[in-house]
């Protein structure tokens, strides 16, 4: 089967999805296709009145049954939804490929299958995870019961739209909440269709409302709304900070924040260098480095540094770049002209500060916003390429002599999302695992698996709380303590 399609033939579901219906509002933000730079649509921006309609609709749908439903009923509806998502994989993948940086074949065969699995994973938790009895004195009975929050406000980024929507919706719905979800203004369409499929699965109209718009208007109206009981956000650390400020200004509510990263990959002298080079190159070329988990900082023992650099350069080429709607494409464009130009500007400052470009370092000569995979050598800790999350296919390489030096270099003052460690020495790997400041550590691999039980989240300013795993389900329920005198 070929997934290739004509980008001009796709009908877009444009509008806010409220109470199960697409609601239009004035045109808003111009949208451009990253693969060829063509302007193709306009994303409406929901103001506070539209957001309020969405919140009231979710509140009503949640209170009229879903929150109190037999948990197994929630499980069944969500499983049906996951089936429908798989059955509509091609249509969803086309909507996503059109506006995002994800190649169609990767979305259809990867992101969608994983998202359906994750929704089933959370659906199964609905009747398995609860409160508990407490060992109180014999004259009393103490327990905790857990309850949904009500309406969760979810906000997602552009880099993996379907996956991110699944991360938010799966645990929030399984836990009995309604949701008002704002996808990125650059990639909203696959999320709208996903929510429409939920209606066909029997998930009540209004339980998932999708509002379109940007951060300062629509996003702020969600996070500051008094009836949004909890916020679940994935995006940049800067936007996370703005959300915290807005919540503090308008009230107090729990939030889960999955933010940026600048993750190190430490390669010790005894590592399998081919294994390390494969994992590192893949982590920075996948989605052209536009992943929060991108392992962008290589920290390598000096005795093998030149050898590793040679192996990396041999792997850092754009493998089948092309439009995201071509089934053969394997290398993604950058999301926007602005982001491509930001990468160019950071690289030029990095070079002024002493970095050496070993490969890549330039935009690619083809339509759209493509950038060549890049290796920067000779970077010091204060170089801009180390300090900032570049969010593009740029690797830095730093050398160490002692373990302590490696750990010091791996420490980032702002980020602590993930880390990779490559060594054949188990003790060394475990020492490093203890020492690195990151919410996830991978040893002799780099990247998530399909083990959805494993949570994900950041240390330091890479985030607060976890997505995936039991943690994500429990973060969507609040706990009530009960004490009865017998
Ligand atoms: P972004 O922060 O610019 O936008 C993310 C979302 O937040 C968008 O929907 C945007 O409209 C909204 N937003 C922006 N400002 C807001 C505000 N003040 N109030 C409410 N909403 C606001 O990020 P992006 O460019 O879409 O995505 C890339 C970033 O996301 C990177 O920093 C990346 O590391 C991060 N990310 C993190 C994870 C993770 O799991 N930790 C996963 C994916 C992406």
Short mmCIF file of C-alpha atoms in Angstrom, two decimals, residues 12-307:
data_model
loop_
_atom_site.label_atom_id
_atom_site.label_comp_id
_atom_site.label_asym_id
_atom_site.label_seq_id
_atom_site.Cartn_x
_atom_site.Cartn_y
_atom_site.Cartn_z
CA UNK A 12 -9.80 20.21 6.11
CA UNK A 13 -12.07 20.12 9.18
CA UNK A 14 -11.67 23.82 10.01
CA UNK A 15 -13.42 25.14 13.12
CA UNK A 16 -13.70 24.61 16.86
CA UNK A 17 -15.31 21.32 17.90
CA UNK A 18 -17.84 22.21 20.59
CA UNK A 19 -20.62 19.89 21.75
CA UNK A 20 -19.81 17.58 18.88
CA UNK A 21 -20.25 20.26 16.18
CA UNK A 22 -17.75 22.25 14.16
CA UNK A 23 -18.21 25.91 15.00
CA UNK A 24 -16.65 28.51 12.77
CA UNK A 25 -15.18 31.80 13.87
CA UNK A 26 -13.36 34.59 12.07
CA UNK A 27 -10.28 33.65 10.08
CA UNK A 28 -7.12 33.97 12.03
CA UNK A 29 -3.58 32.86 11.44
CA UNK A 30 -2.11 32.07 8.03
CA UNK A 31 -0.85 28.48 7.75
CA UNK A 32 2.07 27.33 5.59
CA UNK A 33 3.07 23.81 4.61
CA UNK A 34 6.59 23.06 5.89
CA UNK A 35 7.25 20.72 2.95
CA UNK A 36 6.87 23.34 0.21
CA UNK A 37 6.19 26.67 1.95
CA UNK A 38 2.75 27.05 0.30
CA UNK A 39 0.08 29.01 2.18
CA UNK A 40 -2.90 26.65 2.37
CA UNK A 41 -5.31 27.56 5.18
CA UNK A 42 -6.11 29.92 8.01
CA UNK A 43 -6.40 28.82 11.63
CA UNK A 44 -9.31 30.41 13.54
CA UNK A 45 -8.50 31.87 16.94
CA UNK A 46 -10.99 31.12 19.75
CA UNK A 47 -11.54 34.12 22.02
CA UNK A 48 -12.55 33.84 25.67
CA UNK A 49 -16.27 33.57 24.78
CA UNK A 50 -15.68 30.55 22.54
CA UNK A 51 -13.39 28.99 25.14
CA UNK A 52 -16.10 29.53 27.76
CA UNK A 53 -18.67 27.75 25.55
CA UNK A 54 -16.26 24.84 25.20
CA UNK A 55 -15.63 24.68 28.95
CA UNK A 56 -19.36 24.79 29.81
CA UNK A 57 -20.06 22.07 27.26
CA UNK A 58 -17.32 19.84 28.71
CA UNK A 59 -18.54 20.54 32.25
CA UNK A 60 -22.07 19.53 31.32
CA UNK A 61 -20.98 16.35 29.47
CA UNK A 62 -18.70 15.32 32.33
CA UNK A 63 -21.34 15.92 34.99
CA UNK A 64 -24.10 14.19 33.05
CA UNK A 65 -22.70 10.73 33.20
CA UNK A 66 -19.10 10.24 32.13
CA UNK A 67 -17.57 11.06 35.52
CA UNK A 68 -20.03 8.81 37.35
CA UNK A 69 -20.28 6.11 34.67
CA UNK A 70 -19.37 2.55 35.52
CA UNK A 71 -15.63 2.62 34.84
CA UNK A 72 -15.98 -0.35 32.49
CA UNK A 73 -18.30 1.73 30.29
CA UNK A 74 -15.53 4.30 29.92
CA UNK A 75 -13.11 1.48 29.08
CA UNK A 76 -15.40 0.08 26.38
CA UNK A 77 -16.04 3.44 24.71
CA UNK A 78 -12.35 4.32 24.70
CA UNK A 79 -11.40 0.93 23.26
CA UNK A 80 -13.88 1.48 20.45
CA UNK A 81 -12.36 4.92 19.90
CA UNK A 82 -8.88 3.37 19.65
CA UNK A 83 -10.21 0.91 17.04
CA UNK A 84 -11.70 3.78 15.01
CA UNK A 85 -8.42 5.70 15.17
CA UNK A 86 -6.64 2.68 13.68
CA UNK A 87 -9.34 2.19 11.05
CA UNK A 88 -8.97 5.86 9.99
CA UNK A 89 -5.18 5.81 10.06
CA UNK A 90 -4.79 6.98 6.45
CA UNK A 91 -7.19 9.92 6.77
CA UNK A 92 -5.69 11.04 10.10
CA UNK A 93 -2.16 10.67 8.77
CA UNK A 94 -2.98 12.78 5.70
CA UNK A 95 -4.39 15.60 7.84
CA UNK A 96 -1.30 15.50 10.01
CA UNK A 97 1.27 15.16 7.22
CA UNK A 98 -0.20 18.13 5.36
CA UNK A 99 0.61 20.67 8.04
CA UNK A 100 3.28 19.04 10.19
CA UNK A 101 6.85 17.84 9.75
CA UNK A 102 5.94 14.15 10.13
CA UNK A 103 6.27 12.01 6.98
CA UNK A 104 3.01 10.25 6.11
CA UNK A 105 4.39 6.71 6.28
CA UNK A 106 5.84 7.29 9.77
CA UNK A 107 2.55 8.69 11.08
CA UNK A 108 0.36 6.00 9.53
CA UNK A 109 2.52 3.05 10.56
CA UNK A 110 3.98 4.51 13.77
CA UNK A 111 2.37 7.42 15.62
CA UNK A 112 -1.22 6.29 15.06
CA UNK A 113 -0.66 2.66 16.05
CA UNK A 114 1.17 3.75 19.20
CA UNK A 115 -1.51 6.30 20.09
CA UNK A 116 -4.27 3.69 19.74
CA UNK A 117 -2.27 1.36 22.02
CA UNK A 118 -1.83 4.12 24.59
CA UNK A 119 -5.54 4.95 24.61
CA UNK A 120 -6.28 1.25 25.23
CA UNK A 121 -3.66 1.20 27.99
CA UNK A 122 -5.37 4.09 29.82
CA UNK A 123 -8.85 2.72 29.08
CA UNK A 124 -7.86 -0.45 30.95
CA UNK A 125 -6.85 1.57 34.01
CA UNK A 126 -10.34 2.99 34.50
CA UNK A 127 -11.53 0.00 36.57
CA UNK A 128 -8.21 -1.09 38.02
CA UNK A 129 -6.72 1.90 39.81
CA UNK A 130 -8.48 3.39 42.81
CA UNK A 131 -7.93 4.63 46.36
CA UNK A 132 -7.22 2.37 49.32
CA UNK A 133 -7.86 1.45 52.92
CA UNK A 134 -5.51 3.00 55.47
CA UNK A 135 -4.13 1.12 58.50
CA UNK A 136 -5.89 3.36 61.06
CA UNK A 137 -6.67 2.45 64.72
CA UNK A 138 -9.17 -0.38 65.21
CA UNK A 139 -12.01 1.90 66.31
CA UNK A 140 -12.09 3.62 62.95
CA UNK A 141 -11.92 3.00 59.26
CA UNK A 142 -9.75 5.29 57.16
CA UNK A 143 -9.56 5.31 53.40
CA UNK A 144 -8.82 7.38 50.36
CA UNK A 145 -11.20 7.58 47.44
CA UNK A 146 -10.22 9.15 44.15
CA UNK A 147 -12.42 11.29 41.91
CA UNK A 148 -12.07 13.06 38.56
CA UNK A 149 -11.23 16.77 38.58
CA UNK A 150 -14.08 17.77 36.27
CA UNK A 151 -12.74 19.58 33.20
CA UNK A 152 -9.07 19.33 32.25
CA UNK A 153 -7.53 22.00 30.00
CA UNK A 154 -4.98 20.42 27.63
CA UNK A 155 -2.56 22.25 25.33
CA UNK A 156 -0.30 20.46 22.83
CA UNK A 157 2.67 21.37 20.58
CA UNK A 158 3.06 20.91 16.81
CA UNK A 159 5.82 18.32 16.68
CA UNK A 160 3.77 15.11 17.25
CA UNK A 161 0.13 16.29 17.13
CA UNK A 162 -1.73 12.96 17.27
CA UNK A 163 0.64 11.43 19.81
CA UNK A 164 0.49 14.45 22.08
CA UNK A 165 -3.32 14.58 21.89
CA UNK A 166 -3.38 10.88 22.85
CA UNK A 167 -1.05 11.49 25.82
CA UNK A 168 -3.46 14.11 27.17
CA UNK A 169 -6.86 12.65 26.25
CA UNK A 170 -6.17 9.01 27.18
CA UNK A 171 -5.55 9.47 30.92
CA UNK A 172 -7.93 12.44 31.36
CA UNK A 173 -10.92 10.59 29.86
CA UNK A 174 -10.16 7.23 31.48
CA UNK A 175 -10.00 9.05 34.82
CA UNK A 176 -13.52 10.41 34.22
CA UNK A 177 -12.84 13.99 33.18
CA UNK A 178 -14.09 16.16 30.32
CA UNK A 179 -11.41 17.94 28.28
CA UNK A 180 -10.98 21.23 26.44
CA UNK A 181 -7.99 20.69 24.17
CA UNK A 182 -6.07 23.30 22.21
CA UNK A 183 -3.73 21.83 19.60
CA UNK A 184 -0.93 23.93 18.13
CA UNK A 185 -2.15 26.63 15.76
CA UNK A 186 0.26 25.14 13.18
CA UNK A 187 -1.10 21.56 13.22
CA UNK A 188 -4.71 21.39 14.47
CA UNK A 189 -6.52 19.23 11.91
CA UNK A 190 -5.65 15.66 12.89
CA UNK A 191 -6.65 16.46 16.49
CA UNK A 192 -10.07 17.68 15.39
CA UNK A 193 -10.68 14.50 13.37
CA UNK A 194 -9.49 12.34 16.27
CA UNK A 195 -12.04 14.04 18.55
CA UNK A 196 -14.79 13.58 15.93
CA UNK A 197 -14.03 9.84 15.89
CA UNK A 198 -14.57 9.77 19.67
CA UNK A 199 -18.19 10.80 19.06
CA UNK A 200 -18.66 7.81 16.77
CA UNK A 201 -17.27 5.57 19.51
CA UNK A 202 -20.04 6.68 21.87
CA UNK A 203 -17.98 9.13 23.90
CA UNK A 204 -20.56 11.83 24.69
CA UNK A 205 -20.65 15.04 22.64
CA UNK A 206 -18.93 17.81 24.57
CA UNK A 207 -16.70 15.51 26.57
CA UNK A 208 -13.82 16.40 24.22
CA UNK A 209 -14.02 19.95 22.91
CA UNK A 210 -11.22 21.19 20.64
CA UNK A 211 -10.62 24.93 20.36
CA UNK A 212 -8.18 26.37 17.85
CA UNK A 213 -5.98 29.37 18.32
CA UNK A 214 -2.67 30.68 19.57
CA UNK A 215 -1.14 30.71 23.06
CA UNK A 216 -1.60 34.26 24.29
CA UNK A 217 -5.34 34.43 23.37
CA UNK A 218 -6.84 30.93 23.32
CA UNK A 219 -4.26 29.17 25.50
CA UNK A 220 -4.44 31.84 28.19
CA UNK A 221 -8.27 31.75 28.14
CA UNK A 222 -8.11 28.01 28.88
CA UNK A 223 -5.46 28.05 31.62
CA UNK A 224 -7.07 31.02 33.38
CA UNK A 225 -10.68 29.78 33.15
CA UNK A 226 -12.20 29.28 36.62
CA UNK A 227 -13.95 26.03 35.61
CA UNK A 228 -10.78 24.41 34.25
CA UNK A 229 -9.80 22.36 37.28
CA UNK A 230 -6.44 21.09 36.03
CA UNK A 231 -4.04 22.01 33.23
CA UNK A 232 -1.98 19.54 31.22
CA UNK A 233 0.54 21.18 28.92
CA UNK A 234 3.27 20.06 26.53
CA UNK A 235 5.46 22.65 24.86
CA UNK A 236 8.40 24.97 25.42
CA UNK A 237 9.78 25.93 28.82
CA UNK A 238 9.02 29.61 28.06
CA UNK A 239 5.33 28.90 27.41
CA UNK A 240 5.24 26.70 30.54
CA UNK A 241 6.47 29.65 32.54
CA UNK A 242 3.80 31.94 31.03
CA UNK A 243 1.15 29.33 31.92
CA UNK A 244 2.35 29.13 35.54
CA UNK A 245 2.16 32.93 35.77
CA UNK A 246 -1.36 33.00 34.33
CA UNK A 247 -2.56 30.27 36.67
CA UNK A 248 -1.03 32.05 39.66
CA UNK A 249 -2.69 35.31 38.61
CA UNK A 250 -6.14 33.78 38.12
CA UNK A 251 -6.27 31.19 40.90
CA UNK A 252 -4.64 27.96 42.01
CA UNK A 253 -4.89 24.66 40.15
CA UNK A 254 -2.73 21.60 39.57
CA UNK A 255 -0.75 21.35 36.37
CA UNK A 256 1.34 18.87 34.49
CA UNK A 257 4.03 20.53 32.40
CA UNK A 258 6.09 18.62 29.81
CA UNK A 259 8.66 21.12 28.60
CA UNK A 260 11.83 21.50 26.59
CA UNK A 261 15.04 19.48 26.64
CA UNK A 262 18.74 19.60 25.81
CA UNK A 263 19.58 16.00 26.51
CA UNK A 264 23.11 14.59 26.81
CA UNK A 265 24.36 11.28 25.41
CA UNK A 266 27.48 10.13 27.28
CA UNK A 267 29.72 7.69 25.39
CA UNK A 268 32.35 5.95 27.53
CA UNK A 269 35.61 4.58 26.12
CA UNK A 270 34.41 0.94 26.22
CA UNK A 271 31.10 1.59 24.40
CA UNK A 272 30.06 -0.23 21.24
CA UNK A 273 30.68 2.78 18.97
CA UNK A 274 28.50 1.55 16.12
CA UNK A 275 25.59 1.02 18.48
CA UNK A 276 26.13 4.48 19.99
CA UNK A 277 26.53 6.20 16.60
CA UNK A 278 23.34 4.55 15.26
CA UNK A 279 21.30 5.63 18.29
CA UNK A 280 22.72 9.16 18.43
CA UNK A 281 22.33 9.83 14.70
CA UNK A 282 18.77 8.51 14.73
CA UNK A 283 17.84 10.63 17.74
CA UNK A 284 18.90 13.85 15.99
CA UNK A 285 17.68 13.07 12.47
CA UNK A 286 14.26 11.73 13.56
CA UNK A 287 11.73 14.50 12.79
CA UNK A 288 14.84 16.57 11.91
CA UNK A 289 15.69 16.91 15.60
CA UNK A 290 12.32 18.46 16.42
CA UNK A 291 11.63 16.23 19.40
CA UNK A 292 11.75 17.23 23.07
CA UNK A 293 13.83 14.11 23.74
CA UNK A 294 16.38 14.76 20.96
CA UNK A 295 19.77 13.69 22.32
CA UNK A 296 21.50 16.81 21.07
CA UNK A 297 24.64 16.92 23.25
CA UNK A 298 27.22 14.16 22.69
CA UNK A 299 29.77 13.87 25.53
CA UNK A 300 32.43 11.35 24.59
CA UNK A 301 35.63 9.98 26.13
CA UNK A 302 38.56 11.66 24.38
CA UNK A 303 40.19 8.31 23.48
CA UNK A 304 37.28 7.43 21.16
CA UNK A 305 36.04 10.93 20.27
CA UNK A 306 37.57 11.14 16.79
CA UNK A 307 36.44 7.62 15.97
#
